[in-house]
Coordinates of C-alpha atoms in Angstrom, one line a residue:
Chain N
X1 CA -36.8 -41.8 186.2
X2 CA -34.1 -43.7 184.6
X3 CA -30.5 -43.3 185.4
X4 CA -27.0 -44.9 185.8
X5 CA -25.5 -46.4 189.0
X6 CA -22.0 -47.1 189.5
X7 CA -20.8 -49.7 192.0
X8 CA -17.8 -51.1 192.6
X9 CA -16.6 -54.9 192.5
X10 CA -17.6 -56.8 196.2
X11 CA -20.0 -53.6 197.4
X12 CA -23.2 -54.2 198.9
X13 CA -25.7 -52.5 196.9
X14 CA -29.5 -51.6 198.1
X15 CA -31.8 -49.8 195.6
X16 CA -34.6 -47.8 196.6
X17 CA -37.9 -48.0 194.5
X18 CA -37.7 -44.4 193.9
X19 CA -40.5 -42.5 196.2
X20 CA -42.2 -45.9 197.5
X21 CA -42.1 -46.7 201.7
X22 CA -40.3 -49.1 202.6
X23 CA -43.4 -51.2 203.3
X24 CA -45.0 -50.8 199.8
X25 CA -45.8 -54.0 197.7
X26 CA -43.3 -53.9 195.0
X27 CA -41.8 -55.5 192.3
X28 CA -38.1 -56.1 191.0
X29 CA -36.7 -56.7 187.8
X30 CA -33.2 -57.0 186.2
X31 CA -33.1 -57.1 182.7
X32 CA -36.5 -57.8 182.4
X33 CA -36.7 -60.6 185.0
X34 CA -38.3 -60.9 188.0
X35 CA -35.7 -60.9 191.2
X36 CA -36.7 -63.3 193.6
X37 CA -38.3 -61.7 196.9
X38 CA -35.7 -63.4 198.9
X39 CA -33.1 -59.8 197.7
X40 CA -35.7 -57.3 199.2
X41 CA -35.6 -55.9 202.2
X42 CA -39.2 -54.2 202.2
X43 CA -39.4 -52.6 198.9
X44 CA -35.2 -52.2 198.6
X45 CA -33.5 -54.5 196.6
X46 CA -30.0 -55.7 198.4
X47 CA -27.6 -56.5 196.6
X48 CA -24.3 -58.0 198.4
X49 CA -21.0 -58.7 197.5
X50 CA -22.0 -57.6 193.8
X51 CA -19.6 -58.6 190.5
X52 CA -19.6 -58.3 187.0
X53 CA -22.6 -60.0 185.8
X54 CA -24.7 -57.7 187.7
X55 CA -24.3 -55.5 185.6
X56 CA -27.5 -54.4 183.9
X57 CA -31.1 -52.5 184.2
X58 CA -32.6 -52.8 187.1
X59 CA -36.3 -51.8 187.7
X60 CA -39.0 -51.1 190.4
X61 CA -42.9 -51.6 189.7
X62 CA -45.6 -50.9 192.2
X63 CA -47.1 -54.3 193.4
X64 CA -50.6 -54.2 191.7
X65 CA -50.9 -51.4 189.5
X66 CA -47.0 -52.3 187.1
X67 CA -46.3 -48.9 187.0
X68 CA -42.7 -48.0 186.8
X69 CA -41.7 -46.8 189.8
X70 CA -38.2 -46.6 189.5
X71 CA -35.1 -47.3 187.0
X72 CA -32.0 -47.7 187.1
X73 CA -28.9 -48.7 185.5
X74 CA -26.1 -50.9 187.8
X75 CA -22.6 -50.6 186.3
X76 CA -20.6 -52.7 188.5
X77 CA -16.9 -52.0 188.1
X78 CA -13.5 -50.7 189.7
X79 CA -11.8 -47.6 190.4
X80 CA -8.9 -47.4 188.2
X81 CA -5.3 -48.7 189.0
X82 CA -1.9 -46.6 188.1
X83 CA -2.3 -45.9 184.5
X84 CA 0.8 -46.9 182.1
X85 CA 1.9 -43.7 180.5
X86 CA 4.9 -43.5 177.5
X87 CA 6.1 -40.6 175.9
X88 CA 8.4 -40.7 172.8
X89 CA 9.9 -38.4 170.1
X90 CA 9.8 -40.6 166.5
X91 CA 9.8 -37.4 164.5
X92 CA 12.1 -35.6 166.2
X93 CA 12.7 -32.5 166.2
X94 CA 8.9 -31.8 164.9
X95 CA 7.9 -33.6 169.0
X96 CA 6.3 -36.1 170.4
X97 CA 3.6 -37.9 171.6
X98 CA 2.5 -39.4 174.7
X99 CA 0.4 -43.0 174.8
X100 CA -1.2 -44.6 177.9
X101 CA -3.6 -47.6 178.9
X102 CA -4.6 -48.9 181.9
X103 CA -3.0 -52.1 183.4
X104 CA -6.4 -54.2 184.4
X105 CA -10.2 -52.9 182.7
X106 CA -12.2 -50.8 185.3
X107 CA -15.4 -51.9 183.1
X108 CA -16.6 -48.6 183.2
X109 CA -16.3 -45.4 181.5
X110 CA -13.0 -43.6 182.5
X111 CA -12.0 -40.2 181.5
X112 CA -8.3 -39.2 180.7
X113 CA -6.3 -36.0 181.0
X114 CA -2.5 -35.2 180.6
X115 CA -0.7 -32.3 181.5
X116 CA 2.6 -31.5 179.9
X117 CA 4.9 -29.0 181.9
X118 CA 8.1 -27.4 180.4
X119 CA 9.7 -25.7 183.3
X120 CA 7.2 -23.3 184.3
X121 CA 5.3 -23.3 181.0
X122 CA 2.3 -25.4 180.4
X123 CA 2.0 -27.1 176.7
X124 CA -0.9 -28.5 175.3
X125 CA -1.3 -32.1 174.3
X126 CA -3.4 -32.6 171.6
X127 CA -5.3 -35.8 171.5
X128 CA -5.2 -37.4 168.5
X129 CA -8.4 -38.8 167.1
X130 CA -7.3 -42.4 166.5
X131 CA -6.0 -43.9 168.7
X132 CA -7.8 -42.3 171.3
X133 CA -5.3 -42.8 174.1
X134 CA -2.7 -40.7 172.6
X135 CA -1.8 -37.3 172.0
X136 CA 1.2 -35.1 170.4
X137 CA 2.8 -32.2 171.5
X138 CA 5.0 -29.8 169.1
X139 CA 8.2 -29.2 170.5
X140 CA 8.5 -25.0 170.9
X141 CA 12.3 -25.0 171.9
X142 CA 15.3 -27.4 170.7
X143 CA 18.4 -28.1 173.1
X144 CA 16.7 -27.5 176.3
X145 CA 18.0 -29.1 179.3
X146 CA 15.0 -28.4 181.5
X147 CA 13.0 -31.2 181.6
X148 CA 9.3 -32.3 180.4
X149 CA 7.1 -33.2 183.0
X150 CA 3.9 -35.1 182.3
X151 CA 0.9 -36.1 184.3
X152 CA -1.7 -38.6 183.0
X153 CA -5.1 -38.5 185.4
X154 CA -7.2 -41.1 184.8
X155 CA -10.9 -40.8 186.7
X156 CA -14.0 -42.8 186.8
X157 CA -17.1 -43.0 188.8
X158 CA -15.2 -44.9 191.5
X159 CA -12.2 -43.1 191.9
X160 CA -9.1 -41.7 190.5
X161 CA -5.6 -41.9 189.9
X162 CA -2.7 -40.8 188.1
X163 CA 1.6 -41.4 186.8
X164 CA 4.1 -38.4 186.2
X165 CA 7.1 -38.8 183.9
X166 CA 9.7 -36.6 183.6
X167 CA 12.5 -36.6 181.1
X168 CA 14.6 -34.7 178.9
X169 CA 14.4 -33.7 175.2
X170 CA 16.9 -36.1 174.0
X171 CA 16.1 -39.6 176.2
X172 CA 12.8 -40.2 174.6
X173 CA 13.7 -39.7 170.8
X174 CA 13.4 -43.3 169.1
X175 CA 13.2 -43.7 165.7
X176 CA 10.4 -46.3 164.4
X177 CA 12.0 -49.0 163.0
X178 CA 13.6 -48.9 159.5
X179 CA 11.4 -49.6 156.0
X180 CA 11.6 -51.8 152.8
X181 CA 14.4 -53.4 154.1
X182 CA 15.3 -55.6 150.9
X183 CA 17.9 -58.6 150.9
X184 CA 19.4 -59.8 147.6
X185 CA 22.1 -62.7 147.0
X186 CA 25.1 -61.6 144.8
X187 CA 25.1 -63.5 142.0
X188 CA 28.6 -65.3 141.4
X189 CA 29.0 -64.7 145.3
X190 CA 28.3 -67.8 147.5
X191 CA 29.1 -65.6 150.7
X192 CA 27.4 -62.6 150.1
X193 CA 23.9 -61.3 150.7
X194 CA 23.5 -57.2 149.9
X195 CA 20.6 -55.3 152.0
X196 CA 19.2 -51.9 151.9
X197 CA 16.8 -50.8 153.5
X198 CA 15.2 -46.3 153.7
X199 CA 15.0 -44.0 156.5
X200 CA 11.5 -44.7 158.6
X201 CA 9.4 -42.6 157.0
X202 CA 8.2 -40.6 160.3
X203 CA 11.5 -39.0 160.6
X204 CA 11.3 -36.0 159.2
X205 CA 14.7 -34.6 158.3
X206 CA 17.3 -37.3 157.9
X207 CA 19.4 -34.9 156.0
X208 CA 19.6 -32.7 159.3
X209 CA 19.8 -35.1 161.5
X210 CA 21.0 -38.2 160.4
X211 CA 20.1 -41.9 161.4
X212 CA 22.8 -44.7 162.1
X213 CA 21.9 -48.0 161.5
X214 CA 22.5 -51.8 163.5
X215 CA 22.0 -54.5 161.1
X216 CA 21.8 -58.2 162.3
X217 CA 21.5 -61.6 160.4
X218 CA 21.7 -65.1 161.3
X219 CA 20.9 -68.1 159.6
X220 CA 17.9 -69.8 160.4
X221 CA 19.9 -72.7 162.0
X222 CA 21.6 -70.9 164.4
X223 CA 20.4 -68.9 167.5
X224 CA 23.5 -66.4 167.6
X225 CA 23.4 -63.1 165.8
X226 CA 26.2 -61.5 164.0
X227 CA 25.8 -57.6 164.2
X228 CA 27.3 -54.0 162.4
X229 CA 26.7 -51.2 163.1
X230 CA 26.6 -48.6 160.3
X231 CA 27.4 -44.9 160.7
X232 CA 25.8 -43.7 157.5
X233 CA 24.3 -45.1 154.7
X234 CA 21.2 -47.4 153.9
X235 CA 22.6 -50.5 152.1
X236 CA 25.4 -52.7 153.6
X237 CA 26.8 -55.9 152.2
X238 CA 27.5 -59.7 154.2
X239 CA 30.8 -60.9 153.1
X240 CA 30.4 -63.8 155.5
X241 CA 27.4 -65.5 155.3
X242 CA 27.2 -69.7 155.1
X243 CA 27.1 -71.0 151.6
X244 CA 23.2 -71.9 150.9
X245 CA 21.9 -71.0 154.5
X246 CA 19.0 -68.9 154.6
X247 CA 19.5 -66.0 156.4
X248 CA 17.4 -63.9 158.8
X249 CA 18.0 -59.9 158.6
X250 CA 17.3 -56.8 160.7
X251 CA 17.8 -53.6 161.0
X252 CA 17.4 -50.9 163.4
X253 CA 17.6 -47.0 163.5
X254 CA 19.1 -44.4 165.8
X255 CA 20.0 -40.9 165.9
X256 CA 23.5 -39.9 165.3
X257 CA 23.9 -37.9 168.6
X258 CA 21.0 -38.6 170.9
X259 CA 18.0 -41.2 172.2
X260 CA 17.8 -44.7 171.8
X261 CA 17.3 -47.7 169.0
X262 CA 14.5 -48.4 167.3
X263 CA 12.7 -51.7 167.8
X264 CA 13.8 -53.9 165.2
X265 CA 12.9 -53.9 161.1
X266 CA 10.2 -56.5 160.1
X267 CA 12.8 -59.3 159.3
X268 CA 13.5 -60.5 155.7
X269 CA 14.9 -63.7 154.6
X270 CA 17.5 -64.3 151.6
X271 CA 20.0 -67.2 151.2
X272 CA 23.0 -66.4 149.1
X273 CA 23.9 -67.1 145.7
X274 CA 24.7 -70.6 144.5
X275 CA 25.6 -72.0 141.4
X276 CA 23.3 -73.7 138.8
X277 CA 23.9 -77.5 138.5
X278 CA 26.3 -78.2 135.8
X279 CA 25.7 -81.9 133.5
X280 CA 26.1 -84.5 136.3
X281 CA 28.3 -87.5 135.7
X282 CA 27.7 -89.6 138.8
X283 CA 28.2 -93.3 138.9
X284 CA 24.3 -93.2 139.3
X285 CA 23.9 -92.4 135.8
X286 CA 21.6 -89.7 136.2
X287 CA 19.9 -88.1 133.0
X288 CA 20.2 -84.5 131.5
X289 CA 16.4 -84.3 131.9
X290 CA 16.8 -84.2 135.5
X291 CA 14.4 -80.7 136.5
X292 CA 16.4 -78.1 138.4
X293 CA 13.7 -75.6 138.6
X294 CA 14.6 -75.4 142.6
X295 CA 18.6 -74.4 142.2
X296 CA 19.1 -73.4 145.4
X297 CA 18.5 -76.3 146.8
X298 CA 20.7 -78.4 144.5
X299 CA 23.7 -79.0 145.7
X300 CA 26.9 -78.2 142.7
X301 CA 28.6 -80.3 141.3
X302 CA 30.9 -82.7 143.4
X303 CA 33.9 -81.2 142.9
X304 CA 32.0 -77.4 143.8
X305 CA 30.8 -79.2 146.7
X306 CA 34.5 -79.3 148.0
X307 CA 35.0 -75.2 147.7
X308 CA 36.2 -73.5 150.6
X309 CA 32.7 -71.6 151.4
X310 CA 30.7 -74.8 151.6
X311 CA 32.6 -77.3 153.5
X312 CA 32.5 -76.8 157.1
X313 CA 34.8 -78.5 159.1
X314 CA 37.8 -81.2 158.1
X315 CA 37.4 -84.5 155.7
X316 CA 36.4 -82.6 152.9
X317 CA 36.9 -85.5 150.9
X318 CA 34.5 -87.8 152.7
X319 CA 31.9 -84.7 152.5
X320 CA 32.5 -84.6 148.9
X321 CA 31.8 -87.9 148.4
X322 CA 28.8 -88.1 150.5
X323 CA 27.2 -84.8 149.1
X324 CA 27.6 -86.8 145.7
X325 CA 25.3 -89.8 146.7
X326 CA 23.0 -86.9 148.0
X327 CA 22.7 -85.6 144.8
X328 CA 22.5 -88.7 143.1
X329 CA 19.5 -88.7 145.2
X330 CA 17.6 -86.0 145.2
X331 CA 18.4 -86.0 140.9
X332 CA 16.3 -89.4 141.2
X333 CA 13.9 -88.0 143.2
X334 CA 13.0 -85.1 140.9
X335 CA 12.9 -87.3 137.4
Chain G
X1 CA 29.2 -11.3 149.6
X2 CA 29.6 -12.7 146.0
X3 CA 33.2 -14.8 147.6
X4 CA 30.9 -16.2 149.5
X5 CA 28.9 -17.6 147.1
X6 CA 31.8 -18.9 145.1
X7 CA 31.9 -22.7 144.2
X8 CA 35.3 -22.6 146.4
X9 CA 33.7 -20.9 148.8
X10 CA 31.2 -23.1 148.7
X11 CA 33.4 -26.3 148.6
X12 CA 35.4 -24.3 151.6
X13 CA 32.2 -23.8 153.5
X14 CA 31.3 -27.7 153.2
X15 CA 34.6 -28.6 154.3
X16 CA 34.9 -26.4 157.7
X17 CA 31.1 -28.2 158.2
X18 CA 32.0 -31.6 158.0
X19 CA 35.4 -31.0 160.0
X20 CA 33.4 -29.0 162.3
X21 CA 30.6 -31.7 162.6
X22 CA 33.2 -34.5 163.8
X23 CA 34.9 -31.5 166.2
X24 CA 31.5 -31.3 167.9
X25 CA 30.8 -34.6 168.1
X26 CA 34.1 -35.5 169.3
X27 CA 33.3 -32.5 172.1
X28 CA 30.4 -34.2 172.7
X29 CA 31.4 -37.2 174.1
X30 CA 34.1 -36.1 175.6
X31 CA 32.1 -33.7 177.6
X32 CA 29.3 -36.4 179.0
X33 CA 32.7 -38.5 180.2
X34 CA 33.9 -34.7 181.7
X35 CA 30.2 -34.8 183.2
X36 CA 30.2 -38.1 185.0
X37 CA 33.7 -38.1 186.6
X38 CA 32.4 -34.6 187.3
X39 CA 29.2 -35.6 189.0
X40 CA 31.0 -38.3 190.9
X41 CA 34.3 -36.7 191.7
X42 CA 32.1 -33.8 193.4
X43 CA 29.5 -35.5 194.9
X44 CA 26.6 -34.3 193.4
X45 CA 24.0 -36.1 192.2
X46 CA 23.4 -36.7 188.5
X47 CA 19.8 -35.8 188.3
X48 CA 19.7 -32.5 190.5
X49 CA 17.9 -29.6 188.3
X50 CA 20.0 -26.7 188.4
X51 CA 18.5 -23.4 187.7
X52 CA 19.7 -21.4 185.0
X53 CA 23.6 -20.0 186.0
X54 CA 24.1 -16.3 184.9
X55 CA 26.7 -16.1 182.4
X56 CA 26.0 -20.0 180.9
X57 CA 24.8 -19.4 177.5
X58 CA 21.9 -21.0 177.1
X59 CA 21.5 -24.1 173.9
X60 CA 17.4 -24.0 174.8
X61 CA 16.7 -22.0 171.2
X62 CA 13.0 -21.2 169.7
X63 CA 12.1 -21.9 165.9
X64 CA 15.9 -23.0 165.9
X65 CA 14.7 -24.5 162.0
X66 CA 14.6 -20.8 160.9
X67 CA 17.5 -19.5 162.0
X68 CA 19.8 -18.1 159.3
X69 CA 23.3 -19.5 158.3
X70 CA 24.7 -16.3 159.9
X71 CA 22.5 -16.2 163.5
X72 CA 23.7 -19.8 164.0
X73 CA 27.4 -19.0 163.5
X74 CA 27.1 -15.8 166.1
X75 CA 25.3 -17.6 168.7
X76 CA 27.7 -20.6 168.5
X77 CA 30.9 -18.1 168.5
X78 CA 29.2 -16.4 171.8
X79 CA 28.1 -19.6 173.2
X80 CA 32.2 -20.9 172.8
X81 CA 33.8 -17.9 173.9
X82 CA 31.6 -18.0 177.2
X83 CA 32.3 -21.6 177.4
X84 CA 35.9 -20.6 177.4
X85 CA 35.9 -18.7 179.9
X86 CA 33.7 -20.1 182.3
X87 CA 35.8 -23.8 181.8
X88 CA 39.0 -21.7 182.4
X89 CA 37.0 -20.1 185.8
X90 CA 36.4 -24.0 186.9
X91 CA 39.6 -25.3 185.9
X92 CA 41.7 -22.6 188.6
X93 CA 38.7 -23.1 191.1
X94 CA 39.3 -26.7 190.6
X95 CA 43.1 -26.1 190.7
X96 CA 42.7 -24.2 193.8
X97 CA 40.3 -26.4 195.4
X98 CA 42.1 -29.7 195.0
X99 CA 45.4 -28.4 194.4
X100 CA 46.8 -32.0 192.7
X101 CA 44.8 -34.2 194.8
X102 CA 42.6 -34.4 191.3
X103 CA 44.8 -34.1 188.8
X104 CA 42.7 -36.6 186.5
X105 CA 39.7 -34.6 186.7
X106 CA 41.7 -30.9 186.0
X107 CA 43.6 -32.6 183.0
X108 CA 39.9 -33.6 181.3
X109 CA 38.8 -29.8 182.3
X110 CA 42.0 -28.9 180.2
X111 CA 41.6 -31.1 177.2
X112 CA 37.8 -29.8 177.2
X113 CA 38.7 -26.3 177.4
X114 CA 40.8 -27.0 174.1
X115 CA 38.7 -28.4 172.4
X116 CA 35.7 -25.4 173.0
X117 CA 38.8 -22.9 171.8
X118 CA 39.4 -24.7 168.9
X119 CA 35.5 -25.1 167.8
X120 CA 35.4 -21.5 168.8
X121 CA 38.4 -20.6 166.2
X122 CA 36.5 -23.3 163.7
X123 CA 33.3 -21.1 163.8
X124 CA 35.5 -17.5 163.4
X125 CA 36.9 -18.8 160.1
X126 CA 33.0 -20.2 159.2
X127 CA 32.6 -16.5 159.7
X128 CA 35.4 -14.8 157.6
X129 CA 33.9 -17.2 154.8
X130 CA 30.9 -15.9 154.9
X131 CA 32.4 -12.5 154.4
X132 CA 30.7 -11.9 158.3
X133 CA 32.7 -9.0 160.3
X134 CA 33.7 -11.2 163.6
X135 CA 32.6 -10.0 166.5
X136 CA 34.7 -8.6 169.1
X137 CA 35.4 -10.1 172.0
X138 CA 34.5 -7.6 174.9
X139 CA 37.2 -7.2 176.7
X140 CA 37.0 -9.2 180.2
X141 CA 32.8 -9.8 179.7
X142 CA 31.0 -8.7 182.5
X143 CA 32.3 -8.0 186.4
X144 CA 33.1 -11.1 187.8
X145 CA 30.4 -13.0 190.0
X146 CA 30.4 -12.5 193.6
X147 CA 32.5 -15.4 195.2
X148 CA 30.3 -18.8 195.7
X149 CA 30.6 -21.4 198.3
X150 CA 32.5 -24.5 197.7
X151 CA 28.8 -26.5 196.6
X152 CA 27.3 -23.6 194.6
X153 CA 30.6 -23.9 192.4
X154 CA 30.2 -27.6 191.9
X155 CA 26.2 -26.8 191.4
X156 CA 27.8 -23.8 188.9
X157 CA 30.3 -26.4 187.1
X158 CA 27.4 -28.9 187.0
X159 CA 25.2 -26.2 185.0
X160 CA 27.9 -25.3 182.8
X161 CA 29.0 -29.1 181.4
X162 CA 25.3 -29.7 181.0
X163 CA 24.5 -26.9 178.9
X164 CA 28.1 -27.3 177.0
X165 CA 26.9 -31.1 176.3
X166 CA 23.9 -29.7 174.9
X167 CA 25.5 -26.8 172.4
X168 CA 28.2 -29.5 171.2
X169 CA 24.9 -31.5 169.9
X170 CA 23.3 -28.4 169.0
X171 CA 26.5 -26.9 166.8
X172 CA 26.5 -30.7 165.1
X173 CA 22.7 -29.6 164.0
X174 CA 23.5 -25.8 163.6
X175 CA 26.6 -27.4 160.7
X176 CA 24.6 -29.5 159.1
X177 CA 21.9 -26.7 158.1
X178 CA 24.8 -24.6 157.8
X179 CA 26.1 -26.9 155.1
X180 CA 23.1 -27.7 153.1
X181 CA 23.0 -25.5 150.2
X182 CA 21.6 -22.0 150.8
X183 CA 19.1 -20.5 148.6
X184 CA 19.9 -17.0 149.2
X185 CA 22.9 -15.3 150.6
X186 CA 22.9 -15.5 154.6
X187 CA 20.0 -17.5 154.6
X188 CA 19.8 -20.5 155.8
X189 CA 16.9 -23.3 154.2
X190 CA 14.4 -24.2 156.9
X191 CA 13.1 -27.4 157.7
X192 CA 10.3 -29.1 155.5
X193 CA 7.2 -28.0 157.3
X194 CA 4.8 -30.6 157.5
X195 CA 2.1 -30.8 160.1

């Protein structure tokens, strides 16, 4: 007679050997080895203070004949903790969907149900089949200011408990992130990098309700962010990017009117344009041959060097003249 | 009906949509301030539910995406007009309440109560281009409310910029649709269904 036991973390445990008396010569196993005699009580096994690694199949044979007297299998585990519940509307004004998880693993089996309560009306939550701990609800009315109140259960062998959130229609829309966000230099344009990007695909009327956008960009040497936000459109253009830096890129998404930003886009990189090498004619003596298969990287000419966009700071001269052994450099570097 | 369907009328339509779009919106935010100096300048808290007020039109709407151009139009225009009404109702409780001790407060009451008059005139001539009758208003609406205590007016007034704030996001969506182009005359195109 096999069956499963649940037990929680630090309990005392004592197993009976089904039917037998107490005095009755018996046998112990877990997993297929032999307890020591110094757990049994009589023919109980005791179990104190049990953890994880207990965990297993325990049986009971009768002392000479080995028959199985009794099975059972010991989940050792915990009762669950407040579950972590999220609702959020990324398709808006289709609905929305609800995700939870537990903070800390019980270790055992745990059953989960939500209720969804629209002012007096119950609504169904329909789980979806991956991931298992969500579920999406179809929004019947638009523009209602009587809340949504939902309560996640979570139960297990050991116990119970539960979380209730309550919110309006418009708090929990969040757009996912925008897609194919694309950066591009402009050619002939040292300061200017031109991104576009589309409307998350999960939203499912842009036309009807529109997204804004809030790009950011950096360059990868600097911590600080510059940041626009766009009120339509999916393309916007830097005017003020750092000659030859590579730049970092976001973008996120919001509804015109209502809810909150999206996270952030995956992040693209782009530096802007610069200008091909033209024939060098450095004291070095460098030779046409020189490759310049990575142009980005090359610095002009000297006298480009000196433009307004790539000199930071005062003594442009000296930095002209310095950028020029620099290249003299590199050039010999690359024959 | 064929004016309607005019390219000018068309054109015309588009051009009352976008102008009404930024009206609402403007509405909009001008309202949530109207809310929170509300909610504070009365004392109430911010997240009380208040049950539905008789008389405050309600922006809570079923299968809103298949609504034609025509319903959204009327049940904006009687939203507004009621809106009207009931801001004017606060503003002279408010007047008589207060007297000028909150003059701040009854001048954003004021500038709000323009505003839904001139969103409500924006939706008649929406009407008159669609070559829609518009609707009467009936004469003084329905007998006045019993008198309320001092805190079920401020619950009342509380109820009445919440739902407002809602129909001035609502009218932004109702334009929109309004301005796509219509396959049919009157009708409205629903939303892409998609599962």
């Amino acid at each position: 007679d096999s069956h499963i036991q649940y037990e929680r973390v630090g309990a005392d445990v004592t197993m009976k050997c089904g039917s037998m008396d107490w005095d009755a010569a018996v046998t112990w196993t877990a997993n297929g080895t032999d307890i020591d005699e110094s757990h049994l009580n009589g023919s109980y096994l005791i179990l104190k203070n049990v953890d994880l690694s207990q965990s297993g199949q325990y049986s009971c044979y009768e002392g000479s004949s080995w028959h199985l007297k009794y099975q059972t299998n010991l989940r050792v585990g915990m009762p669950p903790k407040e579950p972590v519940l999220m609702c959020r509307s990324n398709n808006y004004p289709k609905g929305f969907y609800c995700s939870w998880h537990l903070p800390t693993p019980t270790y055992i089996p745990n059953t989960f149900n939500i209720s969804v309560i629209h002012g007096t009306k119950d609504m169904v939550c329909e789980k979806d089949a991956v991931p298992k701990n969500r579920c999406h609800i179809r929004y019947l009315q638009l523009f209602s200011t009587v809340k949504y109140k939902v309560t996640l259960t979570v139960t297990n062998a050991l116990g119970k408990n539960f979380t209730t959130l309550t919110f309006d229609e418009f708090a929990i829309v969040k757009p996912d992130p925008p897609e194919s966000v694309v950066a591009k230099p402009v050619p002939n344009n040292p300061r200017r990098l031109e991104v576009s990007w589309q409307n998350p695909s999960s939203w499912p009327d842009p036309e009807s309700f529109p997204l804004k956008f809030f790009l950011r960009y950096r360059p990868l040497i600097l911590d600080q962010w510059q940041h626009v936000e766009l009120s339509d459109g999916t393309s916007h253009t830097i005017t003020d990017a750092y000659a030859g830096k590579e730049y970092i890129i976001q973008v996120a998404a919001k509804d015109n009117d209502i809810g909150t930003w999206s996270d952030w886009s995956v992040a693209v990189h782009a530096t802007p344009w610069t200008e091909e090498p033209k024939h060098l004619t450095t004291e070095a003596q460098i030779t046409e041959t020189t490759s310049a298969s990575t142009s980005s990287f090359m610095a002009p000419p000297t006298t480009k060097i000196c433009d307004k966009g790539a000199v930071v700071g005062s003594g442009a001269m000296a930095v002209c003249w310095t950028a020029g052994l620099v290249v003299a450099a590199y050039s010999v570097l690359f024959i | 009906m064929a004016a309607a369907d005019s390219p000018s009328a068309a054109l015309r339509r588009r051009d009352l949509c976008s102008r009404g779009i930024r009206l609402a919106g403007k509405m909009r935010a001008d309202v949530v301030d109207l809310l929170d100096a509300y909610v504070e300048q009365q004392g109430l808290d911010a997240s009380a539910s208040v049950a539905a007020v008789e008389g405050v039109p309600l922006a809570a709407v079923e299968r809103w995406d298949e609504q034609t151009g025509t319903q959204r139009l009327l049940e904006n225009l009687a939203a507004y007009r009621a809106f009207r009404a009931l801001l004017a109702q606060m503003l002279e409780e408010q007047r008589e309440q207060l007297g000028e001790a909150d003059a701040g407060l009854g001048r954003a009451l004021a500038a709000v109560l323009l505003q839904v008059s001139a969103f409500a005139y924006h939706l008649e001539e929406l009407l008159r281009l669609e070559s829609r009758g518009i609707p009467g208003e009936e004469g003084d609406g329905p007998p006045p409310p019993p008198r309320l205590s001092l805190f079920e007016q401020k619950l009342r007034g509380l109820g009445v910029l919440r739902e407002l704030a809602q129909w001035a996001v609502r009218s932004g969506r109702d334009l929109r649709q309004l301005a796509k182009p219509s396959p049919a005359n009157g009708a409205a195109p629903g939303l892409a269904e998609s599962p």
